[in-house]
Amino acid sequence: MGAQFRWIEALCLASVIMATTWVEFSFSDSEEIIDPVISLDGYVQLSTRSSMDSLNLKQFDVGAKASFELQMTQLEPEKCENCLYELEGKRITGTVVITELIDEQGRSGRIEADLNISHIEERDSDGFLLQEWFVFDWDAGASSFNQMIHVIHSSTPWSDEQASSSFLIDTTTGSESRTGPNLIKQEISESQELVRACLPDSFTCNGISNWDIEMNVNRGNIGESLVVQSPSGYSEISIPNNLEFSDSGFLGSWVNLSETDVPITSNCLVNPGNINSAGSWEIDGSGSGIISPLSSVLSSAGIPVLQIQIGLGVLTVLEGDTGTCSQYIADDSIAQILMFED
């Protein structure tokens, strides 16, 4: 499925498709309070092979168009057992219609999908991110999938105030990306912004007259918060002996790995059922860094900027009957990333 892209670009795509980053950024030095994002609509031109593959569209030619209409709900999660601070969350729901699908025989088609993304995070009293949970549900018939991730940070990523200036810079025509891809945000009215952007590695998007992403970001009164249960914790899974060695999956595709002995147990967000294969690797750190998919696009819309930091540590992957779970534990034994995909 293209492990490096399926989860990361599905999340980005959906996030771009959903256009709602966590923090409601102010793009000036003033104390002006900006209304939260309440809905998004627009399209994403899937102009790259990886963007098509991320939505399980490998059998179709590049160039399909994903149109979307999405709404934002504020979540009020119950405090989790191991949390020091209160949790906050947002949920993005709506429909995505993919058209201009052309298969190998030249036949055209379309897909209608329901998108549901929940993002919950814990921040300290200074606004620094401690841990976050993402649940991504893409309901599109045969192309459906569900993924979740829990990130525990050892060194706190940027606070709310620092994040916007890290991704975007103000210009006379709007806010633009510091590092790419091409992006510009323009204020249409007090309650609406227009965001245009290019997907990474797109050859057809020129950032002037032709864009991969165009969306309206609508702001206003988001309404009452929806009380939800605290994020589910993880459980310890015993690993049988003499299993086939598994693939390193999404997390392993970003770093340099050396095979190591599979441990007797690993932690999983969801029980993967009967385990068919398992693998474990040491990460040497030479390819480590922060993975923050389409951060500039997300922050421009006022939405979650997921930051995954991988350094020296150990990665363990279990492939079971009902799904695949991955656990990364940093050498400092504090930072962790847990993922589950069915």
Tab-separated table of C-alpha atoms in Angstrom:
chain	number	residue	atom	x	y	z
A	1	MET	CA	0.000	0.000	0.000
A	2	GLY	CA	3.055	2.239	0.173
A	3	ALA	CA	3.671	2.235	3.928
A	4	GLN	CA	5.406	5.586	3.963
A	5	PHE	CA	2.393	7.343	2.483
A	6	ARG	CA	-0.823	5.580	3.380
A	7	TRP	CA	-1.155	6.825	6.947
A	8	ILE	CA	0.740	10.078	6.743
A	9	GLU	CA	-0.831	11.377	3.540
A	10	ALA	CA	-4.226	9.975	4.348
A	11	LEU	CA	-4.042	12.005	7.509
A	12	CYS	CA	-2.658	15.049	5.744
A	13	LEU	CA	-5.073	14.720	2.884
A	14	ALA	CA	-7.927	14.398	5.223
A	15	SER	CA	-6.595	17.189	7.342
A	16	VAL	CA	-6.160	19.272	4.245
A	17	ILE	CA	-9.497	17.970	3.112
A	18	MET	CA	-10.780	18.831	6.589
A	19	ALA	CA	-8.652	21.963	6.875
A	20	THR	CA	-8.749	22.407	10.603
A	21	THR	CA	-5.608	22.596	12.681
A	22	TRP	CA	-5.656	22.401	16.351
A	23	VAL	CA	-4.728	25.849	17.359
A	24	GLU	CA	-6.847	28.770	16.218
A	25	PHE	CA	-3.850	30.793	15.132
A	26	SER	CA	-3.687	34.575	15.015
A	27	PHE	CA	-1.436	35.717	12.160
A	28	SER	CA	-0.441	39.005	13.807
A	29	ASP	CA	1.184	40.164	17.012
A	30	SER	CA	-2.082	41.566	18.336
A	31	GLU	CA	-4.201	40.091	21.095
A	32	GLU	CA	-7.134	39.753	18.717
A	33	ILE	CA	-9.273	36.710	19.406
A	34	ILE	CA	-10.121	34.788	16.235
A	35	ASP	CA	-13.351	32.808	16.047
A	36	PRO	CA	-12.862	29.041	15.785
A	37	VAL	CA	-13.240	27.121	12.531
A	38	ILE	CA	-16.784	25.759	12.218
A	39	SER	CA	-16.769	24.305	8.697
A	40	LEU	CA	-14.689	23.766	5.578
A	41	ASP	CA	-15.477	23.190	1.941
A	42	GLY	CA	-13.425	22.918	-1.215
A	43	TYR	CA	-11.389	20.366	-3.110
A	44	VAL	CA	-8.045	18.567	-3.325
A	45	GLN	CA	-6.688	17.645	-6.754
A	46	LEU	CA	-4.866	14.350	-6.167
A	47	SER	CA	-2.016	15.246	-8.479
A	48	THR	CA	0.602	12.846	-7.068
A	49	ARG	CA	0.822	9.061	-6.979
A	50	SER	CA	1.275	9.077	-3.207
A	51	SER	CA	-1.837	11.186	-2.631
A	52	MET	CA	-3.887	8.682	-4.667
A	53	ASP	CA	-2.365	5.699	-2.860
A	54	SER	CA	-3.031	7.300	0.535
A	55	LEU	CA	-6.769	6.938	-0.060
A	56	ASN	CA	-6.479	3.359	-1.396
A	57	LEU	CA	-6.826	4.490	-5.028
A	58	LYS	CA	-3.803	2.636	-6.404
A	59	GLN	CA	-5.840	1.113	-9.238
A	60	PHE	CA	-6.710	4.551	-10.664
A	61	ASP	CA	-4.703	7.084	-12.650
A	62	VAL	CA	-3.295	10.145	-10.918
A	63	GLY	CA	-5.467	13.257	-11.085
A	64	ALA	CA	-8.730	12.444	-9.316
A	65	LYS	CA	-10.536	15.271	-7.544
A	66	ALA	CA	-11.707	15.050	-3.932
A	67	SER	CA	-14.429	17.575	-3.052
A	68	PHE	CA	-15.412	17.947	0.578
A	69	GLU	CA	-17.862	19.552	2.971
A	70	LEU	CA	-16.866	19.203	6.611
A	71	GLN	CA	-17.991	20.467	9.993
A	72	MET	CA	-16.097	21.000	13.235
A	73	THR	CA	-17.244	19.973	16.712
A	74	GLN	CA	-15.490	20.918	19.937
A	75	LEU	CA	-14.858	17.900	22.181
A	76	GLU	CA	-14.734	17.869	25.958
A	77	PRO	CA	-12.930	14.624	26.829
A	78	GLU	CA	-13.023	13.196	30.311
A	79	LYS	CA	-9.652	13.369	32.062
A	80	CYS	CA	-7.550	10.297	31.427
A	81	GLU	CA	-6.031	8.199	34.208
A	82	ASN	CA	-2.422	9.210	33.518
A	83	CYS	CA	-3.038	12.860	32.559
A	84	LEU	CA	-1.865	15.781	34.677
A	85	TYR	CA	-3.972	18.386	32.871
A	86	GLU	CA	-7.411	18.606	31.358
A	87	LEU	CA	-7.853	17.390	27.785
A	88	GLU	CA	-9.190	19.290	24.790
A	89	GLY	CA	-10.359	17.943	21.484
A	90	LYS	CA	-11.943	18.529	18.116
A	91	ARG	CA	-13.848	16.325	15.716
A	92	ILE	CA	-14.148	16.857	11.982
A	93	THR	CA	-16.970	15.063	10.178
A	94	GLY	CA	-18.491	15.252	6.738
A	95	THR	CA	-18.511	13.873	3.230
A	96	VAL	CA	-15.833	13.560	0.564
A	97	VAL	CA	-16.757	12.855	-3.048
A	98	ILE	CA	-13.939	11.654	-5.314
A	99	THR	CA	-14.576	12.115	-9.039
A	100	GLU	CA	-12.542	11.914	-12.251
A	101	LEU	CA	-11.410	8.410	-11.324
A	102	ILE	CA	-9.952	6.615	-14.370
A	103	ASP	CA	-8.889	2.973	-14.132
A	104	GLU	CA	-6.392	1.031	-16.255
A	105	GLN	CA	-9.070	0.256	-18.860
A	106	GLY	CA	-10.073	3.900	-19.233
A	107	ARG	CA	-13.348	3.544	-17.345
A	108	SER	CA	-14.465	6.456	-15.147
A	109	GLY	CA	-15.999	6.291	-11.696
A	110	ARG	CA	-16.656	8.088	-8.448
A	111	ILE	CA	-16.476	7.344	-4.715
A	112	GLU	CA	-18.490	8.852	-1.888
A	113	ALA	CA	-16.892	8.619	1.544
A	114	ASP	CA	-17.753	9.601	5.104
A	115	LEU	CA	-14.829	11.142	6.985
A	116	ASN	CA	-14.527	11.252	10.765
A	117	ILE	CA	-11.396	12.541	12.474
A	118	SER	CA	-10.999	13.053	16.224
A	119	HIS	CA	-7.997	14.785	17.747
A	120	ILE	CA	-7.443	15.062	21.498
A	121	GLU	CA	-4.462	16.590	23.236
A	122	GLU	CA	-3.047	17.370	26.643
A	123	ARG	CA	-1.154	20.638	27.126
A	124	ASP	CA	0.549	21.989	30.236
A	125	SER	CA	-0.279	25.316	31.872
A	126	ASP	CA	2.105	27.116	29.477
A	127	GLY	CA	0.438	25.685	26.377
A	128	PHE	CA	3.126	23.118	25.521
A	129	LEU	CA	1.947	19.828	24.071
A	130	LEU	CA	2.468	16.753	26.281
A	131	GLN	CA	0.558	14.029	24.444
A	132	GLU	CA	-2.027	13.675	21.697
A	133	TRP	CA	-4.397	11.144	20.195
A	134	PHE	CA	-5.601	10.936	16.583
A	135	VAL	CA	-8.392	8.679	15.274
A	136	PHE	CA	-8.932	8.624	11.516
A	137	ASP	CA	-11.968	6.844	10.058
A	138	TRP	CA	-12.381	6.723	6.258
A	139	ASP	CA	-15.637	4.950	5.303
A	140	ALA	CA	-15.621	4.414	1.529
A	141	GLY	CA	-16.747	0.841	0.901
A	142	ALA	CA	-13.878	-1.327	-0.347
A	143	SER	CA	-11.431	1.558	0.196
A	144	SER	CA	-12.326	1.986	3.889
A	145	PHE	CA	-9.772	1.962	6.680
A	146	ASN	CA	-9.405	3.070	10.281
A	147	GLN	CA	-6.241	4.246	12.002
A	148	MET	CA	-5.321	5.640	15.382
A	149	ILE	CA	-2.189	7.035	16.934
A	150	HIS	CA	-1.095	8.085	20.417
A	151	VAL	CA	2.014	10.234	20.768
A	152	ILE	CA	3.675	10.854	24.136
A	153	HIS	CA	6.199	13.686	23.854
A	154	SER	CA	9.350	13.796	25.991
A	155	SER	CA	10.420	17.284	24.932
A	156	THR	CA	7.381	19.489	24.554
A	157	PRO	CA	6.764	20.738	21.004
A	158	TRP	CA	5.921	24.353	20.306
A	159	SER	CA	3.302	26.145	22.297
A	160	ASP	CA	0.241	27.554	20.570
A	161	GLU	CA	1.838	30.964	20.131
A	162	GLN	CA	5.085	29.637	18.656
A	163	ALA	CA	3.493	27.296	16.142
A	164	SER	CA	1.971	29.804	13.744
A	165	SER	CA	5.171	31.793	13.300
A	166	SER	CA	7.077	28.552	12.663
A	167	PHE	CA	4.961	27.584	9.646
A	168	LEU	CA	3.710	30.840	8.117
A	169	ILE	CA	4.829	34.379	7.434
A	170	ASP	CA	2.657	37.427	6.770
A	171	THR	CA	2.903	39.151	3.369
A	172	THR	CA	1.023	41.956	1.649
A	173	THR	CA	-1.226	39.410	-0.071
A	174	GLY	CA	-1.886	37.132	2.909
A	175	SER	CA	-0.054	34.462	4.892
A	176	GLU	CA	2.382	32.223	3.035
A	177	SER	CA	4.333	29.086	3.886
A	178	ARG	CA	7.923	29.545	5.064
A	179	THR	CA	9.182	26.248	3.684
A	180	GLY	CA	6.622	24.922	1.212
A	181	PRO	CA	4.698	23.575	-0.458
A	182	ASN	CA	3.357	26.725	-2.125
A	183	LEU	CA	0.576	28.093	0.018
A	184	ILE	CA	-1.319	31.316	0.481
A	185	LYS	CA	-4.140	32.258	2.848
A	186	GLN	CA	-6.345	35.252	2.111
A	187	GLU	CA	-9.055	36.826	4.230
A	188	ILE	CA	-12.313	37.044	2.294
A	189	SER	CA	-14.385	38.453	5.148
A	190	GLU	CA	-14.316	38.533	8.941
A	191	SER	CA	-15.698	35.016	9.027
A	192	GLN	CA	-14.174	33.419	5.924
A	193	GLU	CA	-10.674	32.725	4.604
A	194	LEU	CA	-9.531	31.197	1.336
A	195	VAL	CA	-6.589	28.778	1.443
A	196	ARG	CA	-4.789	27.638	-1.717
A	197	ALA	CA	-1.849	25.230	-1.680
A	198	CYS	CA	0.191	22.644	-3.586
A	199	LEU	CA	0.735	19.048	-2.514
A	200	PRO	CA	4.356	18.013	-1.907
A	201	ASP	CA	6.159	16.913	-5.091
A	202	SER	CA	3.312	18.035	-7.335
A	203	PHE	CA	4.461	18.751	-10.901
A	204	THR	CA	1.220	20.308	-12.102
A	205	CYS	CA	0.651	22.844	-9.316
A	206	ASN	CA	2.370	26.161	-10.096
A	207	GLY	CA	1.228	28.143	-7.059
A	208	ILE	CA	-0.037	30.969	-9.267
A	209	SER	CA	-2.948	29.981	-11.491
A	210	ASN	CA	-3.150	26.253	-10.784
A	211	TRP	CA	-3.553	24.852	-7.256
A	212	ASP	CA	-3.940	21.326	-5.856
A	213	ILE	CA	-5.877	22.509	-2.819
A	214	GLU	CA	-8.500	25.207	-2.625
A	215	MET	CA	-10.745	25.511	0.402
A	216	ASN	CA	-12.969	27.952	2.212
A	217	VAL	CA	-12.368	28.133	5.954
A	218	ASN	CA	-15.472	29.361	7.749
A	219	ARG	CA	-15.320	30.747	11.294
A	220	GLY	CA	-17.993	31.509	13.841
A	221	ASN	CA	-19.681	30.146	16.956
A	222	ILE	CA	-18.743	26.496	17.208
A	223	GLY	CA	-21.543	25.753	19.672
A	224	GLU	CA	-21.544	23.631	22.802
A	225	SER	CA	-18.810	21.077	23.395
A	226	LEU	CA	-19.558	17.378	23.069
A	227	VAL	CA	-18.600	15.409	26.180
A	228	VAL	CA	-16.730	12.211	25.233
A	229	GLN	CA	-14.889	9.489	27.079
A	230	SER	CA	-11.202	9.874	27.737
A	231	PRO	CA	-8.917	8.283	25.126
A	232	SER	CA	-8.512	4.558	25.593
A	233	GLY	CA	-5.207	3.378	27.004
A	234	TYR	CA	-2.966	0.650	25.684
A	235	SER	CA	-2.584	-2.955	26.776
A	236	GLU	CA	0.371	-5.311	26.956
A	237	ILE	CA	0.347	-8.114	24.389
A	238	SER	CA	2.372	-11.320	24.733
A	239	ILE	CA	4.298	-12.218	21.576
A	240	PRO	CA	4.503	-15.931	20.595
A	241	ASN	CA	7.844	-17.445	19.604
A	242	ASN	CA	8.947	-18.473	16.097
A	243	LEU	CA	6.741	-16.083	14.147
A	244	GLU	CA	7.496	-14.736	10.696
A	245	PHE	CA	9.326	-11.407	10.757
A	246	SER	CA	6.901	-8.559	10.046
A	247	ASP	CA	7.252	-5.459	7.889
A	248	SER	CA	8.406	-2.312	9.721
A	249	GLY	CA	5.314	-0.382	8.594
A	250	PHE	CA	4.738	3.347	8.484
A	251	LEU	CA	7.053	4.399	11.297
A	252	GLY	CA	9.896	2.221	10.056
A	253	SER	CA	9.757	3.727	6.576
A	254	TRP	CA	11.051	7.074	7.878
A	255	VAL	CA	14.187	5.960	9.756
A	256	ASN	CA	17.274	3.752	9.498
A	257	LEU	CA	16.708	0.382	11.141
A	258	SER	CA	18.723	-2.590	12.345
A	259	GLU	CA	16.916	-5.824	13.145
A	260	THR	CA	16.986	-6.890	16.786
A	261	ASP	CA	15.452	-9.645	18.901
A	262	VAL	CA	11.681	-9.504	19.181
A	263	PRO	CA	10.661	-8.858	22.814
A	264	ILE	CA	8.318	-11.145	24.711
A	265	THR	CA	5.671	-8.394	25.013
A	266	SER	CA	4.684	-5.126	23.342
A	267	ASN	CA	2.014	-2.490	23.963
A	268	CYS	CA	-0.943	-2.049	21.607
A	269	LEU	CA	-3.749	0.505	21.431
A	270	VAL	CA	-6.123	-2.257	20.273
A	271	ASN	CA	-5.739	-6.013	20.566
A	272	PRO	CA	-4.642	-7.205	17.065
A	273	GLY	CA	-6.089	-10.691	17.532
A	274	ASN	CA	-4.023	-13.772	16.750
A	275	ILE	CA	-0.521	-12.546	15.918
A	276	ASN	CA	0.788	-13.823	12.580
A	277	SER	CA	4.118	-11.999	12.407
A	278	ALA	CA	6.254	-9.734	14.570
A	279	GLY	CA	9.401	-7.671	14.158
A	280	SER	CA	11.625	-5.422	16.204
A	281	TRP	CA	14.294	-2.925	15.144
A	282	GLU	CA	16.761	-0.522	16.697
A	283	ILE	CA	16.660	3.011	15.287
A	284	ASP	CA	20.125	4.489	14.871
A	285	GLY	CA	19.035	8.114	14.861
A	286	SER	CA	20.809	9.201	11.667
A	287	GLY	CA	17.518	9.605	9.858
A	288	SER	CA	15.531	10.877	12.816
A	289	GLY	CA	13.621	14.100	13.010
A	290	ILE	CA	10.145	15.562	13.310
A	291	ILE	CA	7.488	14.359	10.889
A	292	SER	CA	4.812	17.043	10.639
A	293	PRO	CA	2.662	16.328	7.580
A	294	LEU	CA	1.489	19.361	5.587
A	295	SER	CA	1.951	21.493	8.679
A	296	SER	CA	1.797	24.790	6.824
A	297	VAL	CA	-1.461	23.873	5.084
A	298	LEU	CA	-3.041	22.781	8.342
A	299	SER	CA	-1.901	25.765	10.349
A	300	SER	CA	-3.127	28.119	7.642
A	301	ALA	CA	-6.647	26.790	8.166
A	302	GLY	CA	-6.471	27.023	11.886
A	303	ILE	CA	-6.249	23.047	12.456
A	304	PRO	CA	-4.327	19.876	14.158
A	305	VAL	CA	-0.612	19.991	13.303
A	306	LEU	CA	0.464	16.479	14.236
A	307	GLN	CA	4.140	16.291	15.190
A	308	ILE	CA	5.832	12.886	15.314
A	309	GLN	CA	9.421	12.924	16.556
A	310	ILE	CA	11.514	9.767	16.088
A	311	GLY	CA	15.084	9.406	17.379
A	312	LEU	CA	17.197	6.686	18.956
A	313	GLY	CA	14.995	3.902	20.239
A	314	VAL	CA	13.270	0.607	19.466
A	315	LEU	CA	10.350	-0.081	17.119
A	316	THR	CA	8.186	-3.199	17.461
A	317	VAL	CA	5.435	-4.155	14.993
A	318	LEU	CA	2.811	-6.897	15.445
A	319	GLU	CA	0.611	-8.022	12.553
A	320	GLY	CA	-2.555	-9.815	13.659
A	321	ASP	CA	-5.847	-11.102	12.308
A	322	THR	CA	-7.698	-7.874	13.093
A	323	GLY	CA	-5.000	-5.261	12.548
A	324	THR	CA	-1.414	-4.095	12.916
A	325	CYS	CA	-0.030	-2.353	15.968
A	326	SER	CA	3.283	-0.515	16.216
A	327	GLN	CA	5.136	0.754	19.253
A	328	TYR	CA	8.137	3.079	19.268
A	329	ILE	CA	9.944	3.678	22.561
A	330	ALA	CA	12.709	6.256	22.645
A	331	ASP	CA	15.969	5.599	24.458
A	332	ASP	CA	14.901	8.122	27.094
A	333	SER	CA	12.034	5.676	27.877
A	334	ILE	CA	9.583	8.611	28.006
A	335	ALA	CA	8.718	9.393	24.382
A	336	GLN	CA	6.409	6.821	22.832
A	337	ILE	CA	4.386	6.423	19.674
A	338	LEU	CA	1.657	3.808	19.462
A	339	MET	CA	-0.253	3.155	16.243
A	340	PHE	CA	-2.994	0.763	15.210
A	341	GLU	CA	-4.390	0.158	11.727
A	342	ASP	CA	-7.099	-2.215	10.622
